[in-house]
Amino acid sequence: EAGVVQSPRYKIIEKKQPVAFWCNPISGHNTLYWYRQNLGQGPELLIRYENEEAVDDSQLPKDRFSAERLKGVDSTLKIQPAELGDSAVYLCASSLILGASTDTQYFGPGTRLTVL
Amino acid sequence: GEDVEQSLFLSVREGDSSVINCTYTDSSSTYLYWYKQEPGAGLQLLTYIFSNMDMKQDQRLTVLLNKKDKHLSLRIADTQTGDSAIYFCAENGGTYKYIFGTGTRLKVLA
């Protein structure tokens, strides 16, 4: 069974440019998460979806970040415009059960973003 | 607020045991997790323990939980060079919102 798929794996852009990341969760997983991992740190949650609904986006910087999961499967995270401080690894994770706090999250390989 | 702390580095010789430690603050955590991250890769779930357990063993991995002291440890027996990676502990604080530690970089010397 395929794991969580993310693309691109690496992205280098200049500041003020837009960028988008794509995630395909494990088949059948209803809950999807986007995390940001700064260098030398653990991941921090940005947004959580249950099906197509964003049920927690409290940590998402809404002035420049947006996300969507239109059909409740794939998801896209966008930054516009990017800033130097956005350089990080953006991780997508998914879990099977809706609303189950103890359900295990499975992570993709991440997209490493470098903003110059 | 919630906080999870880990030591940054650990170096062991191949064949020895490794013990990676973690302390957390949120007593409402129901599950605690250990993830492994190899260079350029995502986080791989290694094991987890329910908060009403003291110990869990899974092949070369042993997790010990001291709920009173809010201390979690991961022991890797017979450590191999392939175990070199960053290890993260995480708590779920009784919700879906995982709080990760800063990670412990394990280096295994041949």
JSON list of C-alpha atoms in Angstrom, two decimals:
[
{"chain": "A", "resi": 1, "resn": "GLU", "atom": "CA", "xyz": [0.00, 0.00, 0.00]},
{"chain": "A", "resi": 2, "resn": "ALA", "atom": "CA", "xyz": [1.38, 3.42, -0.94]},
{"chain": "A", "resi": 3, "resn": "GLY", "atom": "CA", "xyz": [2.15, 5.82, 1.85]},
{"chain": "A", "resi": 4, "resn": "VAL", "atom": "CA", "xyz": [1.51, 9.53, 1.95]},
{"chain": "A", "resi": 5, "resn": "VAL", "atom": "CA", "xyz": [2.78, 11.10, -1.27]},
{"chain": "A", "resi": 6, "resn": "GLN", "atom": "CA", "xyz": [4.05, 14.66, -1.47]},
{"chain": "A", "resi": 7, "resn": "SER", "atom": "CA", "xyz": [5.39, 16.76, -4.30]},
{"chain": "A", "resi": 8, "resn": "PRO", "atom": "CA", "xyz": [7.62, 18.42, -5.08]},
{"chain": "A", "resi": 9, "resn": "ARG", "atom": "CA", "xyz": [10.30, 17.06, -2.78]},
{"chain": "A", "resi": 10, "resn": "TYR", "atom": "CA", "xyz": [12.37, 20.20, -3.05]},
{"chain": "A", "resi": 11, "resn": "LYS", "atom": "CA", "xyz": [11.55, 23.75, -4.04]},
{"chain": "A", "resi": 12, "resn": "ILE", "atom": "CA", "xyz": [13.77, 26.82, -4.25]},
{"chain": "A", "resi": 13, "resn": "ILE", "atom": "CA", "xyz": [12.16, 30.18, -4.86]},
{"chain": "A", "resi": 14, "resn": "GLU", "atom": "CA", "xyz": [12.92, 33.83, -4.40]},
{"chain": "A", "resi": 15, "resn": "LYS", "atom": "CA", "xyz": [11.13, 35.79, -1.71]},
{"chain": "A", "resi": 16, "resn": "LYS", "atom": "CA", "xyz": [7.79, 37.30, -2.67]},
{"chain": "A", "resi": 17, "resn": "GLN", "atom": "CA", "xyz": [7.13, 34.46, -5.13]},
{"chain": "A", "resi": 18, "resn": "PRO", "atom": "CA", "xyz": [4.20, 32.09, -4.68]},
{"chain": "A", "resi": 19, "resn": "VAL", "atom": "CA", "xyz": [4.66, 28.38, -4.04]},
{"chain": "A", "resi": 20, "resn": "ALA", "atom": "CA", "xyz": [2.35, 25.40, -3.73]},
{"chain": "A", "resi": 21, "resn": "PHE", "atom": "CA", "xyz": [2.75, 21.95, -2.22]},
{"chain": "A", "resi": 22, "resn": "TRP", "atom": "CA", "xyz": [0.66, 18.90, -2.99]},
{"chain": "A", "resi": 23, "resn": "CYS", "atom": "CA", "xyz": [-0.25, 15.94, -0.82]},
{"chain": "A", "resi": 24, "resn": "ASN", "atom": "CA", "xyz": [-2.02, 12.67, -1.53]},
{"chain": "A", "resi": 25, "resn": "PRO", "atom": "CA", "xyz": [-2.88, 10.84, 1.71]},
{"chain": "A", "resi": 26, "resn": "ILE", "atom": "CA", "xyz": [-3.08, 7.11, 2.26]},
{"chain": "A", "resi": 27, "resn": "SER", "atom": "CA", "xyz": [-6.11, 5.71, 0.50]},
{"chain": "A", "resi": 28, "resn": "GLY", "atom": "CA", "xyz": [-9.14, 5.74, 2.76]},
{"chain": "A", "resi": 29, "resn": "HIS", "atom": "CA", "xyz": [-7.68, 8.14, 5.29]},
{"chain": "A", "resi": 30, "resn": "ASN", "atom": "CA", "xyz": [-10.22, 10.80, 6.09]},
{"chain": "A", "resi": 31, "resn": "THR", "atom": "CA", "xyz": [-8.08, 13.12, 8.18]},
{"chain": "A", "resi": 32, "resn": "LEU", "atom": "CA", "xyz": [-5.22, 15.09, 6.68]},
{"chain": "A", "resi": 33, "resn": "TYR", "atom": "CA", "xyz": [-2.67, 17.32, 8.40]},
{"chain": "A", "resi": 34, "resn": "TRP", "atom": "CA", "xyz": [-0.13, 19.85, 7.24]},
{"chain": "A", "resi": 35, "resn": "TYR", "atom": "CA", "xyz": [2.89, 20.45, 9.46]},
{"chain": "A", "resi": 36, "resn": "ARG", "atom": "CA", "xyz": [5.86, 22.77, 9.20]},
{"chain": "A", "resi": 37, "resn": "GLN", "atom": "CA", "xyz": [9.23, 21.59, 10.45]},
{"chain": "A", "resi": 38, "resn": "ASN", "atom": "CA", "xyz": [11.88, 24.23, 10.96]},
{"chain": "A", "resi": 39, "resn": "LEU", "atom": "CA", "xyz": [15.51, 23.21, 10.98]},
{"chain": "A", "resi": 40, "resn": "GLY", "atom": "CA", "xyz": [16.45, 21.45, 14.20]},
{"chain": "A", "resi": 41, "resn": "GLN", "atom": "CA", "xyz": [12.88, 21.40, 15.45]},
{"chain": "A", "resi": 42, "resn": "GLY", "atom": "CA", "xyz": [9.98, 19.01, 15.62]},
{"chain": "A", "resi": 43, "resn": "PRO", "atom": "CA", "xyz": [6.99, 19.45, 13.33]},
{"chain": "A", "resi": 44, "resn": "GLU", "atom": "CA", "xyz": [4.30, 21.98, 14.22]},
{"chain": "A", "resi": 45, "resn": "LEU", "atom": "CA", "xyz": [0.72, 21.62, 13.08]},
{"chain": "A", "resi": 46, "resn": "LEU", "atom": "CA", "xyz": [-0.55, 24.18, 10.56]},
{"chain": "A", "resi": 47, "resn": "ILE", "atom": "CA", "xyz": [-3.97, 22.83, 9.62]},
{"chain": "A", "resi": 48, "resn": "ARG", "atom": "CA", "xyz": [-6.10, 19.72, 9.99]},
{"chain": "A", "resi": 49, "resn": "TYR", "atom": "CA", "xyz": [-8.82, 18.53, 7.63]},
{"chain": "A", "resi": 50, "resn": "GLU", "atom": "CA", "xyz": [-11.59, 16.06, 8.26]},
{"chain": "A", "resi": 51, "resn": "ASN", "atom": "CA", "xyz": [-12.70, 15.11, 4.76]},
{"chain": "A", "resi": 52, "resn": "GLU", "atom": "CA", "xyz": [-12.92, 18.46, 2.95]},
{"chain": "A", "resi": 53, "resn": "GLU", "atom": "CA", "xyz": [-13.51, 20.56, 6.05]},
{"chain": "A", "resi": 54, "resn": "ALA", "atom": "CA", "xyz": [-10.70, 22.46, 7.75]},
{"chain": "A", "resi": 55, "resn": "VAL", "atom": "CA", "xyz": [-11.52, 21.76, 11.38]},
{"chain": "A", "resi": 56, "resn": "ASP", "atom": "CA", "xyz": [-8.46, 23.43, 12.86]},
{"chain": "A", "resi": 57, "resn": "ASP", "atom": "CA", "xyz": [-6.53, 26.15, 11.05]},
{"chain": "A", "resi": 58, "resn": "SER", "atom": "CA", "xyz": [-5.67, 28.17, 14.14]},
{"chain": "A", "resi": 59, "resn": "GLN", "atom": "CA", "xyz": [-1.92, 27.85, 13.53]},
{"chain": "A", "resi": 60, "resn": "LEU", "atom": "CA", "xyz": [-2.06, 28.74, 9.85]},
{"chain": "A", "resi": 61, "resn": "PRO", "atom": "CA", "xyz": [-0.73, 32.26, 9.06]},
{"chain": "A", "resi": 62, "resn": "LYS", "atom": "CA", "xyz": [-3.72, 33.28, 7.06]},
{"chain": "A", "resi": 63, "resn": "ASP", "atom": "CA", "xyz": [-2.26, 36.46, 5.63]},
{"chain": "A", "resi": 64, "resn": "ARG", "atom": "CA", "xyz": [-0.06, 34.46, 3.28]},
{"chain": "A", "resi": 65, "resn": "PHE", "atom": "CA", "xyz": [-0.91, 30.77, 3.70]},
{"chain": "A", "resi": 66, "resn": "SER", "atom": "CA", "xyz": [-3.91, 28.98, 2.30]},
{"chain": "A", "resi": 67, "resn": "ALA", "atom": "CA", "xyz": [-4.90, 25.36, 1.93]},
{"chain": "A", "resi": 68, "resn": "GLU", "atom": "CA", "xyz": [-7.62, 23.36, 0.29]},
{"chain": "A", "resi": 69, "resn": "ARG", "atom": "CA", "xyz": [-8.87, 19.80, 0.12]},
{"chain": "A", "resi": 70, "resn": "LEU", "atom": "CA", "xyz": [-11.69, 20.15, -2.35]},
{"chain": "A", "resi": 71, "resn": "LYS", "atom": "CA", "xyz": [-12.81, 16.53, -2.77]},
{"chain": "A", "resi": 72, "resn": "GLY", "atom": "CA", "xyz": [-11.69, 15.30, 0.61]},
{"chain": "A", "resi": 73, "resn": "VAL", "atom": "CA", "xyz": [-8.69, 13.44, -0.80]},
{"chain": "A", "resi": 74, "resn": "ASP", "atom": "CA", "xyz": [-5.71, 15.40, -2.17]},
{"chain": "A", "resi": 75, "resn": "SER", "atom": "CA", "xyz": [-4.70, 18.65, -0.58]},
{"chain": "A", "resi": 76, "resn": "THR", "atom": "CA", "xyz": [-2.72, 21.71, -1.62]},
{"chain": "A", "resi": 77, "resn": "LEU", "atom": "CA", "xyz": [-0.91, 24.14, 0.66]},
{"chain": "A", "resi": 78, "resn": "LYS", "atom": "CA", "xyz": [-0.01, 27.53, -0.81]},
{"chain": "A", "resi": 79, "resn": "ILE", "atom": "CA", "xyz": [2.17, 30.40, 0.30]},
{"chain": "A", "resi": 80, "resn": "GLN", "atom": "CA", "xyz": [1.82, 33.76, -1.38]},
{"chain": "A", "resi": 81, "resn": "PRO", "atom": "CA", "xyz": [4.04, 35.68, -1.14]},
{"chain": "A", "resi": 82, "resn": "ALA", "atom": "CA", "xyz": [6.82, 33.62, 0.39]},
{"chain": "A", "resi": 83, "resn": "GLU", "atom": "CA", "xyz": [9.17, 35.16, 2.94]},
{"chain": "A", "resi": 84, "resn": "LEU", "atom": "CA", "xyz": [12.68, 34.16, 3.98]},
{"chain": "A", "resi": 85, "resn": "GLY", "atom": "CA", "xyz": [11.33, 32.77, 7.26]},
{"chain": "A", "resi": 86, "resn": "ASP", "atom": "CA", "xyz": [9.12, 30.30, 5.41]},
{"chain": "A", "resi": 87, "resn": "SER", "atom": "CA", "xyz": [12.13, 28.15, 4.59]},
{"chain": "A", "resi": 88, "resn": "ALA", "atom": "CA", "xyz": [11.32, 24.80, 6.22]},
{"chain": "A", "resi": 89, "resn": "VAL", "atom": "CA", "xyz": [10.15, 21.29, 5.48]},
{"chain": "A", "resi": 90, "resn": "TYR", "atom": "CA", "xyz": [6.40, 21.04, 4.96]},
{"chain": "A", "resi": 91, "resn": "LEU", "atom": "CA", "xyz": [5.06, 17.67, 6.01]},
{"chain": "A", "resi": 92, "resn": "CYS", "atom": "CA", "xyz": [1.72, 16.14, 5.21]},
{"chain": "A", "resi": 93, "resn": "ALA", "atom": "CA", "xyz": [0.24, 13.40, 7.36]},
{"chain": "A", "resi": 94, "resn": "SER", "atom": "CA", "xyz": [-2.96, 11.40, 7.32]},
{"chain": "A", "resi": 95, "resn": "SER", "atom": "CA", "xyz": [-4.93, 9.24, 9.67]},
{"chain": "A", "resi": 96, "resn": "LEU", "atom": "CA", "xyz": [-7.82, 6.89, 9.15]},
{"chain": "A", "resi": 97, "resn": "ILE", "atom": "CA", "xyz": [-10.52, 7.69, 11.61]},
{"chain": "A", "resi": 98, "resn": "LEU", "atom": "CA", "xyz": [-12.48, 10.91, 11.81]},
{"chain": "A", "resi": 99, "resn": "GLY", "atom": "CA", "xyz": [-12.34, 12.65, 15.15]},
{"chain": "A", "resi": 100, "resn": "ALA", "atom": "CA", "xyz": [-10.27, 10.00, 16.86]},
{"chain": "A", "resi": 101, "resn": "SER", "atom": "CA", "xyz": [-7.64, 11.76, 18.90]},
{"chain": "A", "resi": 102, "resn": "THR", "atom": "CA", "xyz": [-5.63, 8.62, 19.38]},
{"chain": "A", "resi": 103, "resn": "ASP", "atom": "CA", "xyz": [-5.49, 7.59, 15.76]},
{"chain": "A", "resi": 104, "resn": "THR", "atom": "CA", "xyz": [-1.96, 7.20, 14.44]},
{"chain": "A", "resi": 105, "resn": "GLN", "atom": "CA", "xyz": [-0.72, 9.81, 12.00]},
{"chain": "A", "resi": 106, "resn": "TYR", "atom": "CA", "xyz": [1.36, 8.65, 9.04]},
{"chain": "A", "resi": 107, "resn": "PHE", "atom": "CA", "xyz": [3.74, 11.15, 7.50]},
{"chain": "A", "resi": 108, "resn": "GLY", "atom": "CA", "xyz": [4.88, 11.80, 3.97]},
{"chain": "A", "resi": 109, "resn": "PRO", "atom": "CA", "xyz": [8.52, 12.58, 3.06]},
{"chain": "A", "resi": 110, "resn": "GLY", "atom": "CA", "xyz": [7.91, 16.31, 3.06]},
{"chain": "A", "resi": 111, "resn": "THR", "atom": "CA", "xyz": [8.69, 19.22, 0.74]},
{"chain": "A", "resi": 112, "resn": "ARG", "atom": "CA", "xyz": [11.85, 21.12, 1.58]},
{"chain": "A", "resi": 113, "resn": "LEU", "atom": "CA", "xyz": [11.31, 24.79, 0.76]},
{"chain": "A", "resi": 114, "resn": "THR", "atom": "CA", "xyz": [14.19, 27.22, 0.45]},
{"chain": "A", "resi": 115, "resn": "VAL", "atom": "CA", "xyz": [13.35, 30.89, 0.06]},
{"chain": "A", "resi": 116, "resn": "LEU", "atom": "CA", "xyz": [16.21, 33.05, -1.21]},
{"chain": "B", "resi": 1, "resn": "GLY", "atom": "CA", "xyz": [1.31, 25.18, 27.60]},
{"chain": "B", "resi": 2, "resn": "GLU", "atom": "CA", "xyz": [2.44, 21.81, 26.38]},
{"chain": "B", "resi": 3, "resn": "ASP", "atom": "CA", "xyz": [6.13, 21.19, 26.02]},
{"chain": "B", "resi": 4, "resn": "VAL", "atom": "CA", "xyz": [8.20, 18.17, 25.09]},
{"chain": "B", "resi": 5, "resn": "GLU", "atom": "CA", "xyz": [11.93, 18.13, 25.72]},
{"chain": "B", "resi": 6, "resn": "GLN", "atom": "CA", "xyz": [14.68, 15.85, 24.48]},
{"chain": "B", "resi": 7, "resn": "SER", "atom": "CA", "xyz": [18.43, 15.89, 24.57]},
{"chain": "B", "resi": 8, "resn": "LEU", "atom": "CA", "xyz": [19.88, 16.88, 21.22]},
{"chain": "B", "resi": 9, "resn": "PHE", "atom": "CA", "xyz": [22.56, 14.27, 20.60]},
{"chain": "B", "resi": 10, "resn": "LEU", "atom": "CA", "xyz": [23.45, 10.70, 21.48]},
{"chain": "B", "resi": 11, "resn": "SER", "atom": "CA", "xyz": [26.40, 8.69, 20.25]},
{"chain": "B", "resi": 12, "resn": "VAL", "atom": "CA", "xyz": [26.77, 4.94, 20.79]},
{"chain": "B", "resi": 13, "resn": "ARG", "atom": "CA", "xyz": [28.90, 2.12, 19.45]},
{"chain": "B", "resi": 14, "resn": "GLU", "atom": "CA", "xyz": [27.41, -0.49, 17.17]},
{"chain": "B", "resi": 15, "resn": "GLY", "atom": "CA", "xyz": [26.06, -3.39, 19.19]},
{"chain": "B", "resi": 16, "resn": "ASP", "atom": "CA", "xyz": [25.50, -1.34, 22.34]},
{"chain": "B", "resi": 17, "resn": "SER", "atom": "CA", "xyz": [22.10, -0.27, 23.63]},
{"chain": "B", "resi": 18, "resn": "SER", "atom": "CA", "xyz": [20.83, 3.25, 23.06]},
{"chain": "B", "resi": 19, "resn": "VAL", "atom": "CA", "xyz": [18.51, 5.04, 25.43]},
{"chain": "B", "resi": 20, "resn": "ILE", "atom": "CA", "xyz": [16.76, 8.18, 24.24]},
{"chain": "B", "resi": 21, "resn": "ASN", "atom": "CA", "xyz": [14.91, 10.20, 26.84]},
{"chain": "B", "resi": 22, "resn": "CYS", "atom": "CA", "xyz": [11.98, 12.58, 26.68]},
{"chain": "B", "resi": 23, "resn": "THR", "atom": "CA", "xyz": [10.05, 14.63, 29.19]},
{"chain": "B", "resi": 24, "resn": "TYR", "atom": "CA", "xyz": [6.63, 16.10, 28.62]},
{"chain": "B", "resi": 25, "resn": "THR", "atom": "CA", "xyz": [4.35, 18.43, 30.51]},
{"chain": "B", "resi": 26, "resn": "ASP", "atom": "CA", "xyz": [0.79, 17.61, 29.52]},
{"chain": "B", "resi": 27, "resn": "SER", "atom": "CA", "xyz": [-0.61, 15.08, 31.95]},
{"chain": "B", "resi": 28, "resn": "SER", "atom": "CA", "xyz": [-3.73, 14.60, 29.84]},
{"chain": "B", "resi": 29, "resn": "SER", "atom": "CA", "xyz": [-1.78, 12.83, 27.09]},
{"chain": "B", "resi": 30, "resn": "THR", "atom": "CA", "xyz": [-3.36, 9.52, 26.31]},
{"chain": "B", "resi": 31, "resn": "TYR", "atom": "CA", "xyz": [-0.76, 8.27, 23.86]},
{"chain": "B", "resi": 32, "resn": "LEU", "atom": "CA", "xyz": [2.95, 8.94, 23.55]},
{"chain": "B", "resi": 33, "resn": "TYR", "atom": "CA", "xyz": [4.82, 8.20, 20.37]},
{"chain": "B", "resi": 34, "resn": "TRP", "atom": "CA", "xyz": [8.30, 7.64, 19.05]},
{"chain": "B", "resi": 35, "resn": "TYR", "atom": "CA", "xyz": [9.04, 8.59, 15.46]},
{"chain": "B", "resi": 36, "resn": "LYS", "atom": "CA", "xyz": [12.25, 8.11, 13.47]},
{"chain": "B", "resi": 37, "resn": "GLN", "atom": "CA", "xyz": [13.37, 10.55, 10.78]},
{"chain": "B", "resi": 38, "resn": "GLU", "atom": "CA", "xyz": [16.17, 9.67, 8.42]},
{"chain": "B", "resi": 39, "resn": "PRO", "atom": "CA", "xyz": [17.87, 12.35, 6.30]},
{"chain": "B", "resi": 40, "resn": "GLY", "atom": "CA", "xyz": [15.53, 13.73, 3.65]},
{"chain": "B", "resi": 41, "resn": "ALA", "atom": "CA", "xyz": [12.66, 11.54, 4.76]},
{"chain": "B", "resi": 42, "resn": "GLY", "atom": "CA", "xyz": [9.40, 12.01, 6.60]},
{"chain": "B", "resi": 43, "resn": "LEU", "atom": "CA", "xyz": [8.66, 10.73, 10.06]},
{"chain": "B", "resi": 44, "resn": "GLN", "atom": "CA", "xyz": [8.30, 7.00, 10.46]},
{"chain": "B", "resi": 45, "resn": "LEU", "atom": "CA", "xyz": [6.23, 5.78, 13.38]},
{"chain": "B", "resi": 46, "resn": "LEU", "atom": "CA", "xyz": [8.32, 3.39, 15.45]},
{"chain": "B", "resi": 47, "resn": "THR", "atom": "CA", "xyz": [6.08, 2.64, 18.38]},
{"chain": "B", "resi": 48, "resn": "TYR", "atom": "CA", "xyz": [3.63, 4.18, 20.79]},
{"chain": "B", "resi": 49, "resn": "ILE", "atom": "CA", "xyz": [2.47, 3.57, 24.32]},
{"chain": "B", "resi": 50, "resn": "PHE", "atom": "CA", "xyz": [-0.85, 4.17, 25.98]},
{"chain": "B", "resi": 51, "resn": "SER", "atom": "CA", "xyz": [-0.64, 6.30, 29.07]},
{"chain": "B", "resi": 52, "resn": "ASN", "atom": "CA", "xyz": [-1.91, 3.57, 31.40]},
{"chain": "B", "resi": 53, "resn": "MET", "atom": "CA", "xyz": [1.04, 1.34, 30.52]},
{"chain": "B", "resi": 54, "resn": "ASP", "atom": "CA", "xyz": [4.49, 1.34, 32.08]},
{"chain": "B", "resi": 55, "resn": "MET", "atom": "CA", "xyz": [6.36, -0.55, 29.43]},
{"chain": "B", "resi": 56, "resn": "LYS", "atom": "CA", "xyz": [5.99, -1.78, 25.90]},
{"chain": "B", "resi": 57, "resn": "GLN", "atom": "CA", "xyz": [8.41, -4.02, 24.06]},
{"chain": "B", "resi": 58, "resn": "ASP", "atom": "CA", "xyz": [8.55, -4.47, 20.31]},
{"chain": "B", "resi": 59, "resn": "GLN", "atom": "CA", "xyz": [11.50, -6.51, 19.03]},
{"chain": "B", "resi": 60, "resn": "ARG", "atom": "CA", "xyz": [14.62, -4.40, 19.68]},
{"chain": "B", "resi": 61, "resn": "LEU", "atom": "CA", "xyz": [12.60, -1.47, 21.00]},
{"chain": "B", "resi": 62, "resn": "THR", "atom": "CA", "xyz": [11.53, -1.00, 24.60]},
{"chain": "B", "resi": 63, "resn": "VAL", "atom": "CA", "xyz": [9.47, 1.99, 25.69]},
{"chain": "B", "resi": 64, "resn": "LEU", "atom": "CA", "xyz": [9.33, 2.93, 29.35]},
{"chain": "B", "resi": 65, "resn": "LEU", "atom": "CA", "xyz": [6.82, 5.42, 30.69]},
{"chain": "B", "resi": 66, "resn": "ASN", "atom": "CA", "xyz": [7.00, 7.05, 34.11]},
{"chain": "B", "resi": 67, "resn": "LYS", "atom": "CA", "xyz": [3.75, 8.93, 34.27]},
{"chain": "B", "resi": 68, "resn": "LYS", "atom": "CA", "xyz": [4.45, 10.40, 37.67]},
{"chain": "B", "resi": 69, "resn": "ASP", "atom": "CA", "xyz": [7.63, 12.07, 36.43]},
{"chain": "B", "resi": 70, "resn": "LYS", "atom": "CA", "xyz": [6.25, 12.57, 32.90]},
{"chain": "B", "resi": 71, "resn": "HIS", "atom": "CA", "xyz": [9.28, 10.80, 31.51]},
{"chain": "B", "resi": 72, "resn": "LEU", "atom": "CA", "xyz": [9.39, 8.61, 28.44]},
{"chain": "B", "resi": 73, "resn": "SER", "atom": "CA", "xyz": [12.33, 6.64, 27.15]},
{"chain": "B", "resi": 74, "resn": "LEU", "atom": "CA", "xyz": [13.13, 4.55, 24.10]},
{"chain": "B", "resi": 75, "resn": "ARG", "atom": "CA", "xyz": [15.70, 1.81, 24.38]},
{"chain": "B", "resi": 76, "resn": "ILE", "atom": "CA", "xyz": [17.15, 0.30, 21.22]},
{"chain": "B", "resi": 77, "resn": "ALA", "atom": "CA", "xyz": [18.92, -2.98, 21.85]},
{"chain": "B", "resi": 78, "resn": "ASP", "atom": "CA", "xyz": [21.89, -4.05, 19.71]},
{"chain": "B", "resi": 79, "resn": "THR", "atom": "CA", "xyz": [22.04, -0.67, 17.96]},
{"chain": "B", "resi": 80, "resn": "GLN", "atom": "CA", "xyz": [23.02, -0.85, 14.31]},
{"chain": "B", "resi": 81, "resn": "THR", "atom": "CA", "xyz": [24.40, 1.78, 11.92]},
{"chain": "B", "resi": 82, "resn": "GLY", "atom": "CA", "xyz": [21.01, 1.81, 10.21]},
{"chain": "B", "resi": 83, "resn": "ASP", "atom": "CA", "xyz": [19.52, 3.15, 13.42]},
{"chain": "B", "resi": 84, "resn": "SER", "atom": "CA", "xyz": [21.38, 6.43, 12.93]},
{"chain": "B", "resi": 85, "resn": "ALA", "atom": "CA", "xyz": [18.64, 9.04, 12.57]},
{"chain": "B", "resi": 86, "resn": "ILE", "atom": "CA", "xyz": [16.74, 11.69, 14.49]},
{"chain": "B", "resi": 87, "resn": "TYR", "atom": "CA", "xyz": [14.23, 10.35, 16.98]},
{"chain": "B", "resi": 88, "resn": "PHE", "atom": "CA", "xyz": [11.22, 12.40, 18.00]},
{"chain": "B", "resi": 89, "resn": "CYS", "atom": "CA", "xyz": [8.90, 11.79, 20.87]},
{"chain": "B", "resi": 90, "resn": "ALA", "atom": "CA", "xyz": [5.41, 13.21, 20.65]},
{"chain": "B", "resi": 91, "resn": "GLU", "atom": "CA", "xyz": [2.40, 13.46, 22.88]},
{"chain": "B", "resi": 92, "resn": "ASN", "atom": "CA", "xyz": [-1.15, 13.96, 21.80]},
{"chain": "B", "resi": 93, "resn": "GLY", "atom": "CA", "xyz": [-2.31, 15.94, 24.82]},
{"chain": "B", "resi": 94, "resn": "GLY", "atom": "CA", "xyz": [-5.58, 14.06, 24.74]},
{"chain": "B", "resi": 95, "resn": "THR", "atom": "CA", "xyz": [-6.35, 15.54, 21.32]},
{"chain": "B", "resi": 96, "resn": "TYR", "atom": "CA", "xyz": [-5.33, 14.99, 17.70]},
{"chain": "B", "resi": 97, "resn": "LYS", "atom": "CA", "xyz": [-2.75, 17.77, 18.04]},
{"chain": "B", "resi": 98, "resn": "TYR", "atom": "CA", "xyz": [0.61, 16.10, 18.36]},
{"chain": "B", "resi": 99, "resn": "ILE", "atom": "CA", "xyz": [3.27, 18.05, 20.23]},
{"chain": "B", "resi": 100, "resn": "PHE", "atom": "CA", "xyz": [6.72, 16.99, 19.12]},
{"chain": "B", "resi": 101, "resn": "GLY", "atom": "CA", "xyz": [10.02, 17.30, 20.89]},
{"chain": "B", "resi": 102, "resn": "THR", "atom": "CA", "xyz": [13.00, 18.85, 19.17]},
{"chain": "B", "resi": 103, "resn": "GLY", "atom": "CA", "xyz": [14.41, 15.45, 18.31]},
{"chain": "B", "resi": 104, "resn": "THR", "atom": "CA", "xyz": [17.48, 13.50, 19.41]},
{"chain": "B", "resi": 105, "resn": "ARG", "atom": "CA", "xyz": [20.11, 12.84, 16.80]},
{"chain": "B", "resi": 106, "resn": "LEU", "atom": "CA", "xyz": [21.47, 9.32, 17.28]},
{"chain": "B", "resi": 107, "resn": "LYS", "atom": "CA", "xyz": [24.83, 8.54, 15.78]},
{"chain": "B", "resi": 108, "resn": "VAL", "atom": "CA", "xyz": [25.97, 4.93, 15.74]},
{"chain": "B", "resi": 109, "resn": "LEU", "atom": "CA", "xyz": [29.70, 4.39, 15.48]},
{"chain": "B", "resi": 110, "resn": "ALA", "atom": "CA", "xyz": [30.95, 1.30, 13.70]}
]
